[in-house]
Amino acid sequence: MRNLNAYLFATSPRDAVRLLHTTAGRGCYLAGATDLMLERRADLDFVVDLRRAGLDDVVVQDDGALRIGACVTLNRLESDPLVREFAGGAVADAAAACGNRPVRSTATLGGNICSALPSADMVPVLLALDAVAHAFDGESTHDIPLDEFFTGPRRTVLDGRLLTGLTLPAPQPGLVCLSRKLRRTAEDISLVQAAVAVARGGNGLGYVGIALGAVAPTPMRALAAEDILLRADPEEFEIAVAAAAESAADASDPIDDHRASAEYRRAMVEVLTRRLLREALGIDPTAEDPVHGGLR
Ligand SMILES: Cc1cc2nc3c(=O)[nH]c(=O)nc-3n(C[C@H](O)[C@H](O)[C@H](O)COP(=O)(O)OP(=O)(O)OC[C@H]3O[C@@H](n4cnc5c(N)ncnc54)[C@H](O)[C@@H]3O)c2cc1C
């Protein structure tokens, strides 16, 4: 960002959109700047700092949904009592596992999502919980299901709009949400991420969310795997879990790079998804896997 002509502070969401669209030259929004600084962009004439724009609310709505402002930092997500209480603390736990404490003290939820990296660590848990993103164009706000938000690596549907925040629908009674990621070192980006959310309902499961990160051009929901579990009879949960994990691995589209092979990442999608689902459904972790045999 060495060629900046102007560093602008927005005082409201409307002001942010106005500044971005009426200032001469090429600009972008800036929140915690932890991704932007790494990008070292030389093409920017100005930035619009969002940290005074009033996007840092955390609210539980009357219907039990959790609304999180785009500029809420990852440290705040980790410790905020409303976030800790929501969905068993799954969002707070995912935030605590991002980067290190100095990074989390300034990195925001909105920045993590809008960077649109395939490996953005906050996204799988939000996808599994069926999050809705709010995009503001200066006049009106559009609600976009998070699984329609990403169009490719570093690309989103925003097109100059401001992400004002996210809403997570009220969890169904008894919902369990768990996420896990694999990476080479504590500071490295994720090789594989998986998140699951399940709630019993009727004669089986009333809600299933399965999401993956770092194994496709964008974070993704494994919809076919979710469907297998939604149709499963409780007597056959163990078999359905194994089939759903295989389906999630089939749906992934990982890359080969210096961090790991595509084959390894796909195999780990299956392992992580199966383990998380078994844990979420309370299946004895020492029980023999009904499909593969042996302890899984
Ligand atoms: C040392 C280090 C370790 C890290 N570790 C991790 C990790 O473990 N996991 C992980 O996922 N990430 C990690 N990151 C990346 C980064 O910290 C996160 O992605 C962070 O959440 C980005 O948020 P930010 O507020 O800093 O975004 P910024 O850098 O301010 O912005 C990122 C992008 O989003 C856009 N943007 C920001 N807010 C909005 C908005 N409200 N509306 C529209 N566009 C917006 C900006 O224009 C920019 O393009 C790490 C970074 C560093 C430097």
GROMACS .gro file of C-alpha atoms and ligand atoms in nm:
model
  349
    1MET     CA    1   0.000   0.000   0.000
    2ARG     CA    2   0.298   0.229  -0.053
    3ASN     CA    3   0.135   0.455  -0.316
    4LEU     CA    4  -0.164   0.566  -0.106
    5ASN     CA    5  -0.281   0.923  -0.161
    6ALA     CA    6  -0.549   0.914   0.108
    7TYR     CA    7  -0.637   0.722   0.424
    8LEU     CA    8  -1.008   0.783   0.491
    9PHE     CA    9  -1.209   0.702   0.804
   10ALA     CA   10  -1.576   0.612   0.753
   11THR     CA   11  -1.814   0.720   1.028
   12SER     CA   12  -2.106   0.494   0.926
   13PRO     CA   13  -2.179   0.214   0.678
   14ARG     CA   14  -2.337   0.466   0.439
   15ASP     CA   15  -2.032   0.691   0.468
   16ALA     CA   16  -1.806   0.392   0.392
   17VAL     CA   17  -1.987   0.307   0.069
   18ARG     CA   18  -2.000   0.673  -0.031
   19LEU     CA   19  -1.627   0.723   0.027
   20LEU     CA   20  -1.538   0.409  -0.170
   21HIS     CA   21  -1.749   0.509  -0.469
   22THR     CA   22  -1.691   0.886  -0.482
   23THR     CA   23  -1.320   0.917  -0.403
   24ALA     CA   24  -1.100   0.952  -0.710
   25GLY     CA   25  -0.875   0.658  -0.795
   26ARG     CA   26  -0.873   0.297  -0.687
   27GLY     CA   27  -0.965   0.218  -0.329
   28CYS     CA   28  -1.076  -0.058  -0.097
   29TYR     CA   29  -1.217  -0.110   0.251
   30LEU     CA   30  -0.974  -0.174   0.535
   31ALA     CA   31  -1.065  -0.337   0.867
   32GLY     CA   32  -0.783  -0.495   1.072
   33ALA     CA   33  -0.543  -0.477   0.773
   34THR     CA   34  -0.381  -0.811   0.861
   35ASP     CA   35  -0.457  -0.953   0.516
   36LEU     CA   36  -0.417  -0.627   0.326
   37MET     CA   37  -0.070  -0.564   0.470
   38LEU     CA   38   0.043  -0.906   0.350
   39GLU     CA   39  -0.087  -0.840   0.000
   40ARG     CA   40   0.142  -0.534  -0.038
   41ARG     CA   41  -0.087  -0.391  -0.304
   42ALA     CA   42   0.073  -0.116  -0.509
   43ASP     CA   43  -0.243  -0.046  -0.711
   44LEU     CA   44  -0.438   0.135  -0.436
   45ASP     CA   45  -0.480   0.514  -0.428
   46PHE     CA   46  -0.683   0.518  -0.105
   47VAL     CA   47  -0.832   0.301   0.167
   48VAL     CA   48  -1.155   0.343   0.363
   49ASP     CA   49  -1.096   0.244   0.725
   50LEU     CA   50  -1.408   0.078   0.867
   51ARG     CA   51  -1.316   0.071   1.236
   52ARG     CA   52  -1.517   0.383   1.324
   53ALA     CA   53  -1.816   0.288   1.108
   54GLY     CA   54  -2.021   0.126   1.384
   55LEU     CA   55  -1.987  -0.232   1.260
   56ASP     CA   56  -1.882  -0.389   1.589
   57ASP     CA   57  -2.207  -0.499   1.751
   58VAL     CA   58  -2.275  -0.850   1.881
   59VAL     CA   59  -2.647  -0.899   1.943
   60VAL     CA   60  -2.877  -1.191   2.015
   61GLN     CA   61  -3.206  -1.114   1.841
   62ASP     CA   62  -3.553  -1.187   1.982
   63ASP     CA   63  -3.575  -1.504   1.771
   64GLY     CA   64  -3.245  -1.634   1.917
   65ALA     CA   65  -3.036  -1.557   1.608
   66LEU     CA   66  -2.687  -1.415   1.666
   67ARG     CA   67  -2.592  -1.105   1.471
   68ILE     CA   68  -2.222  -1.019   1.448
   69GLY     CA   69  -2.091  -0.693   1.300
   70ALA     CA   70  -1.825  -0.721   1.030
   71CYS     CA   71  -1.563  -0.531   1.234
   72VAL     CA   72  -1.583  -0.749   1.544
   73THR     CA   73  -1.230  -0.874   1.606
   74LEU     CA   74  -1.140  -1.240   1.642
   75ASN     CA   75  -1.022  -1.176   2.001
   76ARG     CA   76  -1.363  -1.033   2.086
   77LEU     CA   77  -1.536  -1.334   1.923
   78GLU     CA   78  -1.321  -1.562   2.135
   79SER     CA   79  -1.425  -1.397   2.462
   80ASP     CA   80  -1.765  -1.233   2.410
   81PRO     CA   81  -2.019  -1.409   2.639
   82LEU     CA   82  -2.294  -1.402   2.374
   83VAL     CA   83  -2.067  -1.569   2.120
   84ARG     CA   84  -1.934  -1.818   2.374
   85GLU     CA   85  -2.290  -1.920   2.464
   86PHE     CA   86  -2.405  -1.958   2.105
   87ALA     CA   87  -2.401  -2.308   1.950
   88GLY     CA   88  -2.187  -2.444   2.232
   89GLY     CA   89  -1.913  -2.187   2.171
   90ALA     CA   90  -1.831  -2.319   1.822
   91VAL     CA   91  -1.775  -1.973   1.669
   92ALA     CA   92  -1.569  -1.857   1.966
   93ASP     CA   93  -1.354  -2.172   1.948
   94ALA     CA   94  -1.294  -2.125   1.574
   95ALA     CA   95  -1.184  -1.765   1.638
   96ALA     CA   96  -0.947  -1.876   1.914
   97ALA     CA   97  -0.777  -2.112   1.666
   98CYS     CA   98  -0.700  -1.837   1.408
   99GLY     CA   99  -0.347  -1.698   1.390
  100ASN     CA  100  -0.194  -1.569   1.711
  101ARG     CA  101  -0.316  -1.328   1.980
  102PRO     CA  102  -0.163  -1.008   1.833
  103VAL     CA  103  -0.320  -1.090   1.494
  104ARG     CA  104  -0.656  -1.174   1.651
  105SER     CA  105  -0.656  -0.843   1.841
  106THR     CA  106  -0.697  -0.652   1.514
  107ALA     CA  107  -0.814  -0.911   1.255
  108THR     CA  108  -1.190  -0.892   1.199
  109LEU     CA  109  -1.456  -1.144   1.111
  110GLY     CA  110  -1.556  -0.939   0.805
  111GLY     CA  111  -1.197  -0.924   0.680
  112ASN     CA  112  -1.158  -1.300   0.717
  113ILE     CA  113  -1.469  -1.358   0.507
  114CYS     CA  114  -1.410  -1.083   0.248
  115SER     CA  115  -1.052  -1.191   0.180
  116ALA     CA  116  -1.227  -1.501   0.042
  117LEU     CA  117  -0.926  -1.726   0.079
  118PRO     CA  118  -1.013  -2.096   0.033
  119SER     CA  119  -0.846  -2.150   0.373
  120ALA     CA  120  -1.016  -1.866   0.570
  121ASP     CA  121  -1.047  -2.030   0.909
  122MET     CA  122  -1.373  -1.870   1.026
  123VAL     CA  123  -1.576  -1.974   0.726
  124PRO     CA  124  -1.645  -2.350   0.766
  125VAL     CA  125  -1.807  -2.314   1.108
  126LEU     CA  126  -2.022  -2.025   0.980
  127LEU     CA  127  -2.126  -2.231   0.676
  128ALA     CA  128  -2.215  -2.530   0.893
  129LEU     CA  129  -2.435  -2.300   1.104
  130ASP     CA  130  -2.610  -2.166   0.792
  131ALA     CA  131  -2.488  -1.805   0.824
  132VAL     CA  132  -2.638  -1.524   0.618
  133ALA     CA  133  -2.417  -1.232   0.507
  134HIS     CA  134  -2.550  -0.875   0.489
  135ALA     CA  135  -2.424  -0.669   0.193
  136PHE     CA  136  -2.496  -0.293   0.192
  137ASP     CA  137  -2.484  -0.091  -0.130
  138GLY     CA  138  -2.536   0.251   0.030
  139GLU     CA  139  -2.914   0.235  -0.005
  140SER     CA  140  -3.031  -0.112   0.090
  141THR     CA  141  -2.904  -0.429   0.250
  142HIS     CA  142  -2.911  -0.763   0.071
  143ASP     CA  143  -2.913  -1.090   0.263
  144ILE     CA  144  -2.689  -1.350   0.100
  145PRO     CA  145  -2.658  -1.709   0.227
  146LEU     CA  146  -2.289  -1.751   0.302
  147ASP     CA  147  -2.265  -2.054   0.073
  148GLU     CA  148  -2.353  -1.822  -0.219
  149PHE     CA  149  -2.105  -1.552  -0.114
  150PHE     CA  150  -1.779  -1.688  -0.261
  151THR     CA  151  -1.732  -1.700  -0.639
  152GLY     CA  152  -1.367  -1.810  -0.652
  153PRO     CA  153  -1.035  -1.771  -0.471
  154ARG     CA  154  -1.028  -1.410  -0.340
  155ARG     CA  155  -1.357  -1.338  -0.518
  156THR     CA  156  -1.701  -1.270  -0.371
  157VAL     CA  157  -2.041  -1.146  -0.483
  158LEU     CA  158  -1.987  -0.813  -0.302
  159ASP     CA  159  -1.877  -0.605  -0.605
  160GLY     CA  160  -1.806  -0.286  -0.407
  161ARG     CA  161  -2.077  -0.345  -0.151
  162LEU     CA  162  -1.992  -0.336   0.218
  163LEU     CA  163  -2.027  -0.647   0.433
  164THR     CA  164  -2.201  -0.506   0.741
  165GLY     CA  165  -2.220  -0.834   0.930
  166LEU     CA  166  -2.357  -1.184   0.953
  167THR     CA  167  -2.657  -1.348   1.111
  168LEU     CA  168  -2.648  -1.702   1.245
  169PRO     CA  169  -2.998  -1.850   1.281
  170ALA     CA  170  -3.102  -1.969   1.626
  171PRO     CA  171  -2.962  -2.320   1.676
  172GLN     CA  172  -3.215  -2.601   1.692
  173PRO     CA  173  -3.251  -2.752   2.041
  174GLY     CA  174  -2.962  -2.982   2.124
  175LEU     CA  175  -2.749  -2.867   1.831
  176VAL     CA  176  -2.384  -2.971   1.851
  177CYS     CA  177  -2.133  -2.787   1.634
  178LEU     CA  178  -1.767  -2.887   1.611
  179SER     CA  179  -1.482  -2.783   1.383
  180ARG     CA  180  -1.123  -2.888   1.334
  181LYS     CA  181  -0.836  -2.804   1.105
  182LEU     CA  182  -0.504  -2.955   1.008
  183ARG     CA  183  -0.197  -2.745   0.946
  184ARG     CA  184   0.179  -2.802   0.942
  185THR     CA  185   0.268  -2.548   1.212
  186ALA     CA  186   0.073  -2.320   1.445
  187GLU     CA  187   0.137  -2.021   1.215
  188ASP     CA  188   0.077  -2.191   0.881
  189ILE     CA  189  -0.244  -2.175   0.679
  190SER     CA  190  -0.478  -2.471   0.705
  191LEU     CA  191  -0.431  -2.783   0.492
  192VAL     CA  192  -0.784  -2.907   0.558
  193GLN     CA  193  -1.072  -2.768   0.763
  194ALA     CA  194  -1.400  -2.935   0.848
  195ALA     CA  195  -1.700  -2.823   1.053
  196VAL     CA  196  -2.018  -3.009   1.135
  197ALA     CA  197  -2.342  -2.907   1.305
  198VAL     CA  198  -2.611  -3.162   1.389
  199ALA     CA  199  -2.934  -3.156   1.585
  200ARG     CA  200  -3.173  -3.443   1.645
  201GLY     CA  201  -3.533  -3.390   1.540
  202GLY     CA  202  -3.829  -3.608   1.448
  203ASN     CA  203  -3.720  -3.964   1.386
  204GLY     CA  204  -3.360  -3.885   1.303
  205LEU     CA  205  -3.173  -3.560   1.250
  206GLY     CA  206  -3.358  -3.230   1.216
  207TYR     CA  207  -3.055  -3.027   1.111
  208VAL     CA  208  -2.724  -3.117   0.947
  209GLY     CA  209  -2.455  -2.875   0.830
  210ILE     CA  210  -2.122  -3.003   0.696
  211ALA     CA  211  -1.867  -2.756   0.563
  212LEU     CA  212  -1.510  -2.781   0.436
  213GLY     CA  213  -1.228  -2.534   0.387
  214ALA     CA  214  -0.892  -2.533   0.207
  215VAL     CA  215  -0.994  -2.825  -0.015
  216ALA     CA  216  -1.167  -2.646  -0.306
  217PRO     CA  217  -1.142  -2.306  -0.481
  218THR     CA  218  -1.384  -2.169  -0.219
  219PRO     CA  219  -1.500  -2.286   0.124
  220MET     CA  220  -1.795  -2.517   0.060
  221ARG     CA  221  -2.087  -2.706   0.208
  222ALA     CA  222  -2.095  -3.079   0.147
  223LEU     CA  223  -2.463  -3.091   0.056
  224ALA     CA  224  -2.480  -3.454  -0.060
  225ALA     CA  225  -2.318  -3.564   0.266
  226GLU     CA  226  -2.571  -3.358   0.463
  227ASP     CA  227  -2.851  -3.525   0.269
  228ILE     CA  228  -2.725  -3.875   0.355
  229LEU     CA  229  -2.749  -3.794   0.724
  230LEU     CA  230  -3.083  -3.615   0.700
  231ARG     CA  231  -3.232  -3.932   0.547
  232ALA     CA  232  -3.063  -4.171   0.793
  233ASP     CA  233  -3.248  -4.383   1.043
  234PRO     CA  234  -3.104  -4.344   1.398
  235GLU     CA  235  -3.034  -4.719   1.403
  236GLU     CA  236  -2.800  -4.668   1.109
  237PHE     CA  237  -2.621  -4.350   1.212
  238GLU     CA  238  -2.279  -4.516   1.217
  239ILE     CA  239  -2.311  -4.641   0.860
  240ALA     CA  240  -2.458  -4.309   0.746
  241VAL     CA  241  -2.170  -4.119   0.908
  242ALA     CA  242  -1.915  -4.329   0.720
  243ALA     CA  243  -2.105  -4.275   0.392
  244ALA     CA  244  -2.140  -3.900   0.456
  245ALA     CA  245  -1.766  -3.866   0.526
  246GLU     CA  246  -1.687  -4.048   0.201
  247SER     CA  247  -1.930  -3.825   0.016
  248ALA     CA  248  -1.767  -3.510   0.162
  249ALA     CA  249  -1.426  -3.633   0.043
  250ASP     CA  250  -1.567  -3.702  -0.306
  251ALA     CA  251  -1.715  -3.351  -0.319
  252SER     CA  252  -1.385  -3.184  -0.226
  253ASP     CA  253  -1.151  -3.063  -0.499
  254PRO     CA  254  -0.815  -3.004  -0.329
  255ILE     CA  255  -0.491  -2.886  -0.485
  256ASP     CA  256  -0.143  -3.040  -0.475
  257ASP     CA  257   0.116  -2.801  -0.338
  258HIS     CA  258   0.429  -2.789  -0.124
  259ARG     CA  259   0.213  -2.820   0.189
  260ALA     CA  260   0.034  -3.145   0.102
  261SER     CA  261  -0.083  -3.359  -0.188
  262ALA     CA  262  -0.442  -3.349  -0.309
  263GLU     CA  263  -0.468  -3.718  -0.223
  264TYR     CA  264  -0.368  -3.655   0.138
  265ARG     CA  265  -0.606  -3.361   0.174
  266ARG     CA  266  -0.897  -3.562   0.033
  267ALA     CA  267  -0.821  -3.853   0.267
  268MET     CA  268  -0.811  -3.611   0.561
  269VAL     CA  269  -1.148  -3.463   0.465
  270GLU     CA  270  -1.295  -3.807   0.512
  271VAL     CA  271  -1.117  -3.870   0.842
  272LEU     CA  272  -1.199  -3.529   0.995
  273THR     CA  273  -1.560  -3.533   0.880
  274ARG     CA  274  -1.615  -3.884   1.013
  275ARG     CA  275  -1.453  -3.810   1.349
  276LEU     CA  276  -1.642  -3.483   1.397
  277LEU     CA  277  -1.975  -3.641   1.307
  278ARG     CA  278  -1.918  -3.939   1.535
  279GLU     CA  279  -1.826  -3.705   1.820
  280ALA     CA  280  -2.121  -3.474   1.754
  281LEU     CA  281  -2.363  -3.769   1.749
  282GLY     CA  282  -2.215  -3.920   2.064
  283ILE     CA  283  -2.096  -4.237   1.891
  284ASP     CA  284  -1.848  -4.420   2.113
  285PRO     CA  285  -1.503  -4.315   1.980
  286THR     CA  286  -1.363  -4.656   2.072
  287ALA     CA  287  -1.633  -4.844   1.879
  288GLU     CA  288  -1.520  -5.028   1.569
  289ASP     CA  289  -1.612  -4.854   1.246
  290PRO     CA  290  -1.896  -5.054   1.085
  291VAL     CA  291  -1.774  -5.000   0.730
  292HIS     CA  292  -1.395  -4.995   0.743
  293GLY     CA  293  -1.341  -5.203   1.055
  294GLY     CA  294  -1.079  -5.107   1.315
  295LEU     CA  295  -1.085  -4.800   1.535
  296ARG     CA  296  -1.154  -4.484   1.342
  297LIG     C1  297   0.066  -1.369   1.115
  297LIG     C2  298  -0.072  -1.394   1.056
  297LIG     C3  299  -0.138  -1.510   1.089
  297LIG     C4  300  -0.267  -1.535   1.035
  297LIG     N1  301  -0.329  -1.652   1.068
  297LIG     C5  302  -0.452  -1.677   1.018
  297LIG     C6  303  -0.519  -1.798   1.052
  297LIG     O1  304  -0.470  -1.882   1.128
  297LIG     N2  305  -0.641  -1.820   0.994
  297LIG     C7  306  -0.698  -1.731   0.909
  297LIG     O2  307  -0.808  -1.757   0.860
  297LIG     N3  308  -0.637  -1.615   0.875
  297LIG     C8  309  -0.516  -1.586   0.927
  297LIG     N4  310  -0.453  -1.470   0.892
  297LIG     C9  311  -0.516  -1.379   0.796
  297LIG    C10  312  -0.597  -1.264   0.857
  297LIG     O3  313  -0.549  -1.228   0.985
  297LIG    C11  314  -0.748  -1.292   0.869
  297LIG     O4  315  -0.801  -1.334   0.744
  297LIG    C12  316  -0.824  -1.171   0.919
  297LIG     O5  317  -0.946  -1.212   0.975
  297LIG    C13  318  -0.850  -1.065   0.815
  297LIG     O6  319  -0.924  -0.960   0.875
  297LIG     P1  320  -0.877  -0.807   0.866
  297LIG     O7  321  -0.975  -0.730   0.946
  297LIG     O8  322  -0.735  -0.791   0.905
  297LIG     O9  323  -0.898  -0.782   0.710
  297LIG     P2  324  -0.830  -0.669   0.619
  297LIG    O10  325  -0.689  -0.705   0.591
  297LIG    O11  326  -0.857  -0.534   0.673
  297LIG    O12  327  -0.919  -0.688   0.487
  297LIG    C14  328  -0.912  -0.806   0.412
  297LIG    C15  329  -0.993  -0.788   0.282
  297LIG    O13  330  -1.132  -0.780   0.312
  297LIG    C16  331  -1.187  -0.656   0.266
  297LIG     N5  332  -1.282  -0.615   0.370
  297LIG    C17  333  -1.258  -0.609   0.503
  297LIG     N6  334  -1.371  -0.581   0.569
  297LIG    C18  335  -1.469  -0.568   0.476
  297LIG    C19  336  -1.610  -0.540   0.485
  297LIG     N7  337  -1.671  -0.520   0.602
  297LIG     N8  338  -1.680  -0.534   0.369
  297LIG    C20  339  -1.618  -0.555   0.249
  297LIG     N9  340  -1.487  -0.583   0.237
  297LIG    C21  341  -1.413  -0.590   0.350
  297LIG    C22  342  -1.069  -0.562   0.247
  297LIG    O14  343  -1.092  -0.465   0.146
  297LIG    C23  344  -0.961  -0.661   0.206
  297LIG    O15  345  -0.971  -0.689   0.068
  297LIG    C24  346  -0.327  -1.441   0.946
  297LIG    C25  347  -0.259  -1.321   0.915
  297LIG    C26  348  -0.133  -1.298   0.970
  297LIG    C27  349  -0.064  -1.168   0.936
   0.00000   0.00000   0.00000
